[in-house]
């Protein structure tokens, strides 16, 4: 607990984005350093819709490192958190010894208090570890005056987090070295490169929590020969083709590679023993719907991709968003009083044509999709300048915490946010 010398609480707040892979990472060759068996490529989503915010404070008076996630204190001794903290402190020490011995930034012996929140519900089942670790590493680096390449540090928190260190279109190069120094993320194109590209996250109402990606991919590496074939013989060529499609803004090529890669990833999950099922009947209906939609128009206008859960992430071009969204609304009729169906970037409402309805011809699945988050590609992590946005108060304790209730409410909410100051 903080005590006497409270005037020296140093504080910094940053935000970091979520990313969605279009060439998937699945499988490690080194579990501790988090080195992958194949390269991957992702699109960074815009932080206006999905982001993590983290405040790091340091003070001579803090007795221990502490962490609060979404208002609840968590165990900071988890190995992956410790790797990130240790690496940032090591880089800070190195920098100070090398070129800046008189630096007045945070003393390396100071303990940290870390507070982090997401602007999207954890219940939405969106991978938050990528944005979370990217934000942690970026904010710690700011607090300790560390600059330069940080994706190798974020990677040690969660593999996919290294790609959230950049905006736009990002590749994670698998690297060759045993120490992982060459296993880094790199921006392929910035977020401004393809302004017409749009992303719709279809949040599927899931009953059960799926197998986590860390343990899922471990079992796949141990048991799936399809995964070995994918990593060795499919992904290298797919990375080249995907980077080329992104650079040329060739939507058809980008979309087809994205769907094939998602399908192959889920095929490796089925090839895992015992098999892992991430897709549910709603996901399967989305896949059918997208193919029939594209078939109806005689061109590839829409693509889907799925991670380790049933939510669909749709890529399309701006001009097709209203028509496709209306088709989603028709085949997954939302709850009439379930709040707004489309969140994020506004989508003008249109009508669905009788021909499209007939061409898709699926039986509607009421409430299969809870809501849609409409977004686009966005920038990498940034510093929040406004000091009123800090998540920790002047003595380095969270401004807001969550009190848990014993009983879960009808809407799945079982906690209450309480202001501490
Ligand atoms: C399906 O990065 O969550 O989303 O490295 O064990 O933390 P760890 O796994 P994680 O795996 C992400 C898997 C994926 C595909 C991807 O994002 O590339």
Coordinates of C-alpha atoms and ligand atoms in Angstrom, one line a residue:
X1 CA 0.0 0.0 0.0
X2 CA 1.2 3.5 -0.7
X3 CA 2.1 5.6 2.3
X4 CA 3.9 8.9 3.1
X5 CA 5.6 10.0 -0.1
X6 CA 2.7 10.3 -2.4
X7 CA 3.7 13.3 -4.5
X8 CA 5.9 11.2 -6.7
X9 CA 3.3 9.0 -8.4
X10 CA 4.3 9.0 -12.1
X11 CA 1.4 8.0 -14.4
X12 CA 0.9 7.2 -18.1
X13 CA -2.1 5.9 -20.0
X14 CA -2.2 4.4 -23.4
X15 CA -4.6 2.5 -25.7
X16 CA -4.1 -0.5 -28.0
X17 CA -6.2 -2.2 -30.7
X18 CA -7.6 -5.6 -31.3
X19 CA -6.4 -7.4 -34.5
X20 CA -8.0 -10.1 -36.6
X21 CA -5.8 -12.6 -38.5
X22 CA -6.5 -13.4 -42.1
X23 CA -3.6 -15.8 -42.2
X24 CA -3.9 -17.5 -38.8
X25 CA -1.3 -18.2 -36.2
X26 CA -1.9 -21.7 -34.7
X27 CA 0.9 -23.7 -33.0
X28 CA 4.1 -22.9 -31.2
X29 CA 7.6 -24.2 -31.7
X30 CA 8.7 -22.7 -28.3
X31 CA 6.1 -22.4 -25.5
X32 CA 8.1 -20.1 -23.2
X33 CA 9.3 -17.5 -25.8
X34 CA 6.0 -17.9 -27.8
X35 CA 7.6 -18.7 -31.1
X36 CA 5.1 -19.8 -33.8
X37 CA 5.3 -22.6 -36.4
X38 CA 4.2 -20.3 -39.2
X39 CA 4.1 -16.6 -40.0
X40 CA 0.7 -14.9 -39.9
X41 CA -1.0 -11.7 -41.1
X42 CA -3.7 -9.5 -39.6
X43 CA -5.8 -6.4 -39.9
X44 CA -5.7 -4.0 -36.9
X45 CA -9.3 -2.9 -36.0
X46 CA -10.1 0.7 -35.3
X47 CA -9.9 1.7 -31.6
X48 CA -13.0 3.9 -31.8
X49 CA -14.9 0.6 -31.7
X50 CA -12.6 -1.9 -29.9
X51 CA -9.7 -1.0 -27.7
X52 CA -7.9 -1.7 -24.4
X53 CA -6.9 1.3 -22.2
X54 CA -4.1 0.8 -19.6
X55 CA -2.7 3.1 -17.0
X56 CA 0.7 2.3 -15.4
X57 CA 1.8 4.2 -12.4
X58 CA 5.1 4.0 -10.6
X59 CA 6.1 5.3 -7.2
X60 CA 8.9 4.8 -4.7
X61 CA 6.1 4.2 -2.1
X62 CA 4.5 1.2 -3.9
X63 CA 5.4 -2.0 -2.0
X64 CA 4.6 -4.5 -4.8
X65 CA 3.6 -4.7 -8.4
X66 CA -0.2 -4.9 -8.7
X67 CA -2.7 -5.3 -11.5
X68 CA -6.4 -4.6 -12.0
X69 CA -8.2 -5.9 -15.1
X70 CA -11.7 -4.6 -15.9
X71 CA -12.1 -3.4 -12.3
X72 CA -10.9 -6.6 -10.5
X73 CA -7.5 -7.2 -8.9
X74 CA -5.7 -10.1 -10.6
X75 CA -2.7 -12.2 -9.8
X76 CA 0.4 -10.5 -11.2
X77 CA 2.6 -13.5 -10.8
X78 CA 1.3 -15.2 -14.0
X79 CA 4.4 -16.1 -16.0
X80 CA 3.4 -14.2 -19.2
X81 CA 2.8 -11.0 -17.3
X82 CA 6.1 -11.5 -15.5
X83 CA 7.9 -12.0 -18.9
X84 CA 6.6 -8.7 -20.1
X85 CA 7.5 -6.8 -16.9
X86 CA 11.0 -8.4 -16.8
X87 CA 11.7 -7.6 -20.5
X88 CA 10.7 -4.0 -20.2
X89 CA 12.8 -3.5 -17.1
X90 CA 15.7 -5.2 -18.8
X91 CA 15.4 -2.9 -21.9
X92 CA 15.1 0.1 -19.6
X93 CA 18.3 -0.9 -17.7
X94 CA 20.1 -1.5 -21.0
X95 CA 19.1 1.9 -22.4
X96 CA 20.1 3.7 -19.3
X97 CA 23.5 2.0 -19.2
X98 CA 24.1 2.5 -23.0
X99 CA 23.2 6.0 -23.7
X100 CA 21.2 7.9 -21.1
X101 CA 22.7 7.4 -17.7
X102 CA 21.2 10.7 -16.4
X103 CA 17.7 9.9 -17.5
X104 CA 15.1 11.1 -15.0
X105 CA 12.4 8.6 -16.0
X106 CA 11.1 6.1 -13.6
X107 CA 13.6 4.4 -11.3
X108 CA 14.0 0.8 -12.2
X109 CA 13.5 -0.2 -8.6
X110 CA 10.1 1.3 -8.4
X111 CA 7.1 -1.0 -8.3
X112 CA 4.2 -0.6 -10.7
X113 CA 0.5 -0.4 -10.4
X114 CA -1.3 -1.4 -13.6
X115 CA -5.0 -0.9 -14.4
X116 CA -6.6 -2.0 -17.6
X117 CA -10.1 -1.9 -19.2
X118 CA -11.7 -2.9 -22.5
X119 CA -14.3 -0.8 -24.2
X120 CA -16.1 -3.9 -25.3
X121 CA -17.7 -6.6 -23.2
X122 CA -15.6 -9.6 -22.4
X123 CA -18.8 -11.6 -22.8
X124 CA -18.7 -10.7 -26.5
X125 CA -16.0 -13.4 -26.7
X126 CA -13.7 -11.2 -28.7
X127 CA -10.0 -12.1 -28.1
X128 CA -8.9 -9.4 -25.7
X129 CA -5.5 -10.9 -24.8
X130 CA -3.9 -9.4 -28.0
X131 CA -5.1 -5.8 -27.2
X132 CA -4.4 -6.4 -23.5
X133 CA -0.8 -7.4 -23.8
X134 CA 0.0 -4.9 -26.6
X135 CA -1.4 -2.2 -24.3
X136 CA 0.5 -3.4 -21.3
X137 CA 3.8 -3.5 -23.1
X138 CA 3.4 -0.2 -24.8
X139 CA 2.3 1.6 -21.6
X140 CA 5.1 0.0 -19.5
X141 CA 7.6 1.1 -22.2
X142 CA 6.3 4.6 -21.9
X143 CA 6.5 4.6 -18.2
X144 CA 10.1 3.3 -18.1
X145 CA 11.3 5.4 -21.1
X146 CA 11.9 2.4 -23.4
X147 CA 11.7 3.1 -27.2
X148 CA 12.0 1.1 -30.4
X149 CA 10.9 -2.4 -31.4
X150 CA 8.5 -3.8 -28.8
X151 CA 6.6 -6.5 -30.7
X152 CA 9.0 -9.2 -29.5
X153 CA 8.1 -8.2 -25.9
X154 CA 4.3 -8.2 -26.6
X155 CA 4.7 -11.6 -28.3
X156 CA 5.9 -13.0 -25.0
X157 CA 2.5 -12.0 -23.4
X158 CA 0.4 -13.5 -26.1
X159 CA 1.5 -14.5 -29.6
X160 CA -1.2 -12.5 -31.5
X161 CA -0.4 -9.4 -29.3
X162 CA 2.7 -8.7 -31.3
X163 CA 0.6 -7.8 -34.3
X164 CA -1.5 -5.3 -32.2
X165 CA 1.7 -3.2 -31.9
X166 CA 1.1 -1.7 -35.3
X167 CA -1.8 -0.3 -37.2
X168 CA -3.2 -1.3 -40.6
X169 CA -2.0 -4.6 -42.2
X170 CA 0.6 -6.4 -40.1
X171 CA 2.6 -9.5 -40.6
X172 CA 4.2 -11.5 -37.8
X173 CA 7.3 -13.0 -39.3
X174 CA 7.9 -16.4 -37.6
X175 CA 11.8 -16.0 -37.6
X176 CA 14.4 -18.7 -37.4
X177 CA 16.5 -17.9 -34.3
X178 CA 16.3 -20.0 -31.1
X179 CA 16.2 -16.9 -29.0
X180 CA 13.2 -15.4 -30.9
X181 CA 14.9 -12.1 -31.6
X182 CA 13.8 -12.3 -35.3
X183 CA 10.2 -13.3 -34.5
X184 CA 8.7 -9.9 -35.0
X185 CA 5.7 -8.0 -36.2
X186 CA 6.0 -5.6 -39.1
X187 CA 3.6 -3.3 -40.8
X188 CA 2.8 -4.3 -44.4
X189 CA 0.6 -1.2 -45.1
X190 CA -0.8 1.5 -42.9
X191 CA -4.5 1.8 -42.0
X192 CA -4.9 4.6 -44.6
X193 CA -3.9 2.2 -47.4
X194 CA -7.4 0.7 -48.1
X195 CA -10.0 3.2 -46.9
X196 CA -13.0 1.4 -48.5
X197 CA -12.4 -1.8 -46.6
X198 CA -15.0 -2.5 -43.8
X199 CA -15.1 -5.0 -41.0
X200 CA -18.3 -6.3 -39.4
X201 CA -17.9 -8.3 -36.2
X202 CA -21.0 -10.6 -35.9
X203 CA -21.3 -11.3 -32.2
X204 CA -22.8 -14.8 -31.9
X205 CA -24.6 -15.7 -28.8
X206 CA -22.6 -18.7 -27.4
X207 CA -23.7 -20.9 -24.5
X208 CA -20.3 -22.3 -23.5
X209 CA -16.7 -21.0 -23.3
X210 CA -14.7 -22.7 -26.0
X211 CA -11.2 -24.3 -25.4
X212 CA -8.6 -21.5 -25.0
X213 CA -6.2 -20.9 -27.9
X214 CA -3.1 -21.6 -25.8
X215 CA -4.1 -25.2 -24.9
X216 CA -6.0 -25.8 -28.2
X217 CA -3.0 -25.1 -30.3
X218 CA -0.8 -27.2 -28.0
X219 CA -3.0 -30.3 -28.7
X220 CA -3.1 -29.5 -32.4
X221 CA 0.8 -29.4 -32.6
X222 CA 0.9 -32.7 -30.8
X223 CA -1.8 -34.5 -32.8
X224 CA -2.6 -32.9 -36.2
X225 CA -0.6 -33.8 -39.3
X226 CA -2.8 -31.4 -41.2
X227 CA -1.4 -28.6 -39.1
X228 CA 2.2 -29.6 -39.9
X229 CA 1.4 -29.7 -43.6
X230 CA -0.3 -26.3 -43.3
X231 CA 2.6 -24.7 -41.5
X232 CA 5.3 -26.1 -43.8
X233 CA 3.6 -26.2 -47.2
X234 CA 0.6 -23.9 -47.3
X235 CA 1.2 -20.8 -45.2
X236 CA 4.6 -19.7 -46.8
X237 CA 2.9 -19.3 -50.2
X238 CA -0.3 -17.9 -48.7
X239 CA 1.7 -15.1 -46.9
X240 CA 3.2 -14.0 -50.2
X241 CA -0.2 -14.1 -52.0
X242 CA -1.9 -12.3 -49.1
X243 CA 0.7 -9.5 -48.9
X244 CA 0.4 -9.1 -52.7
X245 CA -3.5 -8.9 -52.5
X246 CA -3.3 -6.3 -49.7
X247 CA -0.7 -4.2 -51.6
X248 CA -2.8 -4.2 -54.8
X249 CA -6.1 -3.8 -52.8
X250 CA -7.4 -6.8 -54.7
X251 CA -10.6 -7.6 -52.7
X252 CA -11.4 -10.8 -54.5
X253 CA -7.9 -12.3 -53.9
X254 CA -7.9 -11.0 -50.3
X255 CA -11.4 -12.4 -49.6
X256 CA -10.7 -15.8 -51.0
X257 CA -7.4 -16.3 -49.2
X258 CA -9.1 -15.1 -46.0
X259 CA -11.9 -17.6 -46.2
X260 CA -9.7 -20.5 -47.2
X261 CA -7.3 -19.8 -44.4
X262 CA -10.1 -19.6 -41.8
X263 CA -11.5 -22.9 -43.2
X264 CA -8.1 -24.6 -43.0
X265 CA -7.5 -23.4 -39.5
X266 CA -10.9 -24.9 -38.4
X267 CA -10.0 -28.1 -40.4
X268 CA -6.8 -28.4 -38.3
X269 CA -9.0 -28.1 -35.2
X270 CA -11.2 -31.0 -36.4
X271 CA -8.0 -32.9 -37.3
X272 CA -6.8 -32.4 -33.7
X273 CA -7.4 -35.4 -31.4
X274 CA -9.7 -35.1 -29.5
X275 CA -11.2 -32.6 -32.0
X276 CA -11.8 -29.0 -31.1
X277 CA -15.0 -27.3 -32.3
X278 CA -15.0 -23.6 -32.4
X279 CA -17.8 -23.0 -34.9
X280 CA -21.4 -23.6 -34.0
X281 CA -24.6 -23.8 -36.1
X282 CA -24.8 -20.0 -36.4
X283 CA -21.2 -19.8 -37.7
X284 CA -22.1 -22.5 -40.3
X285 CA -25.1 -20.5 -41.3
X286 CA -23.0 -17.4 -41.8
X287 CA -20.5 -19.4 -43.9
X288 CA -23.4 -20.6 -46.1
X289 CA -24.9 -17.2 -46.3
X290 CA -21.7 -15.5 -47.4
X291 CA -21.1 -18.1 -50.2
X292 CA -24.7 -17.8 -51.5
X293 CA -24.5 -14.0 -51.3
X294 CA -21.4 -13.9 -53.4
X295 CA -22.8 -16.5 -55.8
X296 CA -25.9 -14.4 -56.3
X297 CA -24.0 -11.3 -57.3
X298 CA -21.5 -13.4 -59.4
X299 CA -18.5 -11.8 -57.6
X300 CA -16.8 -12.1 -54.2
X301 CA -18.2 -9.1 -52.3
X302 CA -17.9 -10.5 -48.7
X303 CA -15.5 -12.8 -46.8
X304 CA -15.7 -14.4 -43.4
X305 CA -13.1 -15.4 -40.8
X306 CA -13.4 -17.1 -37.4
X307 CA -10.9 -17.4 -34.6
X308 CA -11.1 -19.6 -31.5
X309 CA -14.8 -19.1 -31.0
X310 CA -18.1 -18.9 -33.0
X311 CA -18.1 -15.1 -33.8
X312 CA -17.8 -14.3 -37.5
X313 CA -15.7 -11.4 -38.7
X314 CA -16.8 -10.2 -42.1
X315 CA -14.6 -8.2 -44.5
X316 CA -16.3 -6.3 -47.3
X317 CA -16.1 -2.9 -49.2
X318 CA -18.0 0.1 -48.0
X319 CA -20.5 0.1 -50.9
X320 CA -21.8 -3.4 -49.9
X321 CA -22.2 -2.9 -46.2
X322 CA -25.9 -1.8 -46.1
X323 CA -27.1 -4.6 -48.4
X324 CA -25.1 -7.3 -46.6
X325 CA -26.1 -6.0 -43.2
X326 CA -29.8 -6.2 -44.2
X327 CA -29.3 -9.8 -45.3
X328 CA -27.8 -10.6 -41.9
X329 CA -30.8 -8.9 -40.2
X330 CA -33.1 -11.0 -42.4
X331 CA -31.5 -14.4 -41.8
X332 CA -30.7 -13.7 -38.1
X333 CA -33.7 -11.6 -37.0
X334 CA -32.6 -9.7 -33.8
X335 CA -34.6 -9.5 -30.6
X336 CA -37.1 -6.7 -31.1
X337 CA -36.2 -4.9 -27.9
X338 CA -32.6 -6.1 -27.6
X339 CA -31.0 -2.7 -28.1
X340 CA -29.4 -1.5 -31.2
X341 CA -28.4 -4.3 -33.6
X342 CA -25.6 -2.4 -35.4
X343 CA -23.0 -0.6 -33.2
X344 CA -20.0 1.4 -34.3
X345 CA -19.8 3.0 -37.7
X346 CA -23.3 3.9 -38.9
X347 CA -24.9 1.6 -41.5
X348 CA -27.8 3.1 -43.6
X349 CA -30.8 0.7 -43.6
X350 CA -32.1 -0.7 -46.9
X351 CA -34.5 -3.4 -48.0
X352 CA -33.4 -6.9 -49.0
X353 CA -34.5 -7.8 -52.5
X354 CA -36.8 -10.8 -53.0
X355 CA -34.2 -12.3 -55.4
X356 CA -31.4 -12.2 -52.8
X357 CA -33.7 -13.7 -50.1
X358 CA -34.6 -16.5 -52.5
X359 CA -31.0 -17.0 -53.7
X360 CA -29.8 -17.4 -50.1
X361 CA -32.8 -19.5 -49.2
X362 CA -31.8 -20.4 -45.6
X363 CA -34.2 -20.8 -42.7
X364 CA -33.9 -17.7 -40.6
X365 CA -32.2 -18.2 -37.1
X366 CA -33.8 -15.7 -34.7
X367 CA -31.4 -14.1 -32.2
X368 CA -28.5 -16.2 -33.5
X369 CA -26.5 -13.0 -33.7
X370 CA -26.7 -10.7 -30.7
X371 CA -25.3 -7.6 -32.5
X372 CA -22.9 -6.4 -35.1
X373 CA -19.9 -4.1 -34.5
X374 CA -19.2 -2.1 -37.6
X375 CA -15.6 -0.9 -37.9
X376 CA -12.6 -0.5 -40.2
X377 CA -8.8 -0.8 -40.1
X378 CA -7.2 1.5 -37.6
X379 CA -3.9 2.7 -36.0
X380 CA -1.6 1.0 -33.5
X381 CA -1.2 1.9 -29.8
X382 CA -1.2 5.5 -28.7
X383 CA -0.6 7.6 -25.6
X384 CA -3.6 9.3 -24.0
X385 CA -2.6 12.9 -23.3
X386 CA -5.6 13.9 -21.2
X387 CA -4.7 13.3 -17.5
X388 CA -8.4 13.0 -16.6
X389 CA -8.4 9.7 -18.5
X390 CA -6.0 7.9 -16.1
X391 CA -7.6 4.8 -14.7
X392 CA -5.7 5.1 -11.4
X393 CA -6.3 7.9 -9.0
X394 CA -3.6 10.2 -7.4
X395 CA -2.4 7.5 -4.9
X396 CA -2.2 4.9 -7.6
X397 CA -5.4 2.9 -6.8
X398 CA -8.1 2.3 -9.4
X399 CA -10.7 5.0 -9.8
X400 CA -13.4 2.3 -10.4
X401 CA -13.6 -1.3 -9.3
X402 CA -16.1 -4.0 -9.8
X403 CA -18.1 -5.6 -6.9
X404 CA -19.3 -9.1 -7.7
X405 CA -22.8 -10.3 -6.8
X406 CA -23.3 -13.9 -5.8
X407 CA -26.1 -14.4 -8.3
X408 CA -25.8 -13.9 -12.0
X409 CA -28.5 -11.7 -13.5
X410 CA -30.7 -12.6 -16.4
X411 CA -28.6 -10.8 -18.9
X412 CA -25.4 -12.4 -17.7
X413 CA -24.2 -9.3 -15.8
X414 CA -23.1 -10.2 -12.3
X415 CA -21.1 -7.2 -11.3
X416 CA -21.5 -3.6 -10.5
X417 CA -19.0 -0.8 -11.2
X418 CA -18.3 1.3 -8.1
X419 CA -16.5 4.6 -8.1
X420 CA -13.7 4.8 -5.5
X421 CA -13.2 8.5 -5.5
Ligands
LIG1 C1 -7.0 -18.3 -33.6 O1 -2.3 -15.3 -29.5 O2 -4.4 -16.1 -28.2 O3 -6.7 -16.0 -32.8 O4 0.1 -17.1 -28.0 O5 -1.1 -18.8 -26.7 O6 -1.6 -16.4 -26.3 P1 -1.2 -17.5 -27.3 O7 -2.4 -17.6 -28.3 P2 -3.2 -16.4 -29.0 O8 -3.7 -17.2 -30.3 C2 -4.5 -16.6 -31.3 C3 -5.0 -17.6 -32.2 C4 -6.0 -17.1 -33.3 C5 -5.3 -16.8 -34.6 C6 -4.5 -15.5 -34.7 O9 -4.9 -14.5 -34.0 O10 -3.6 -15.5 -35.5

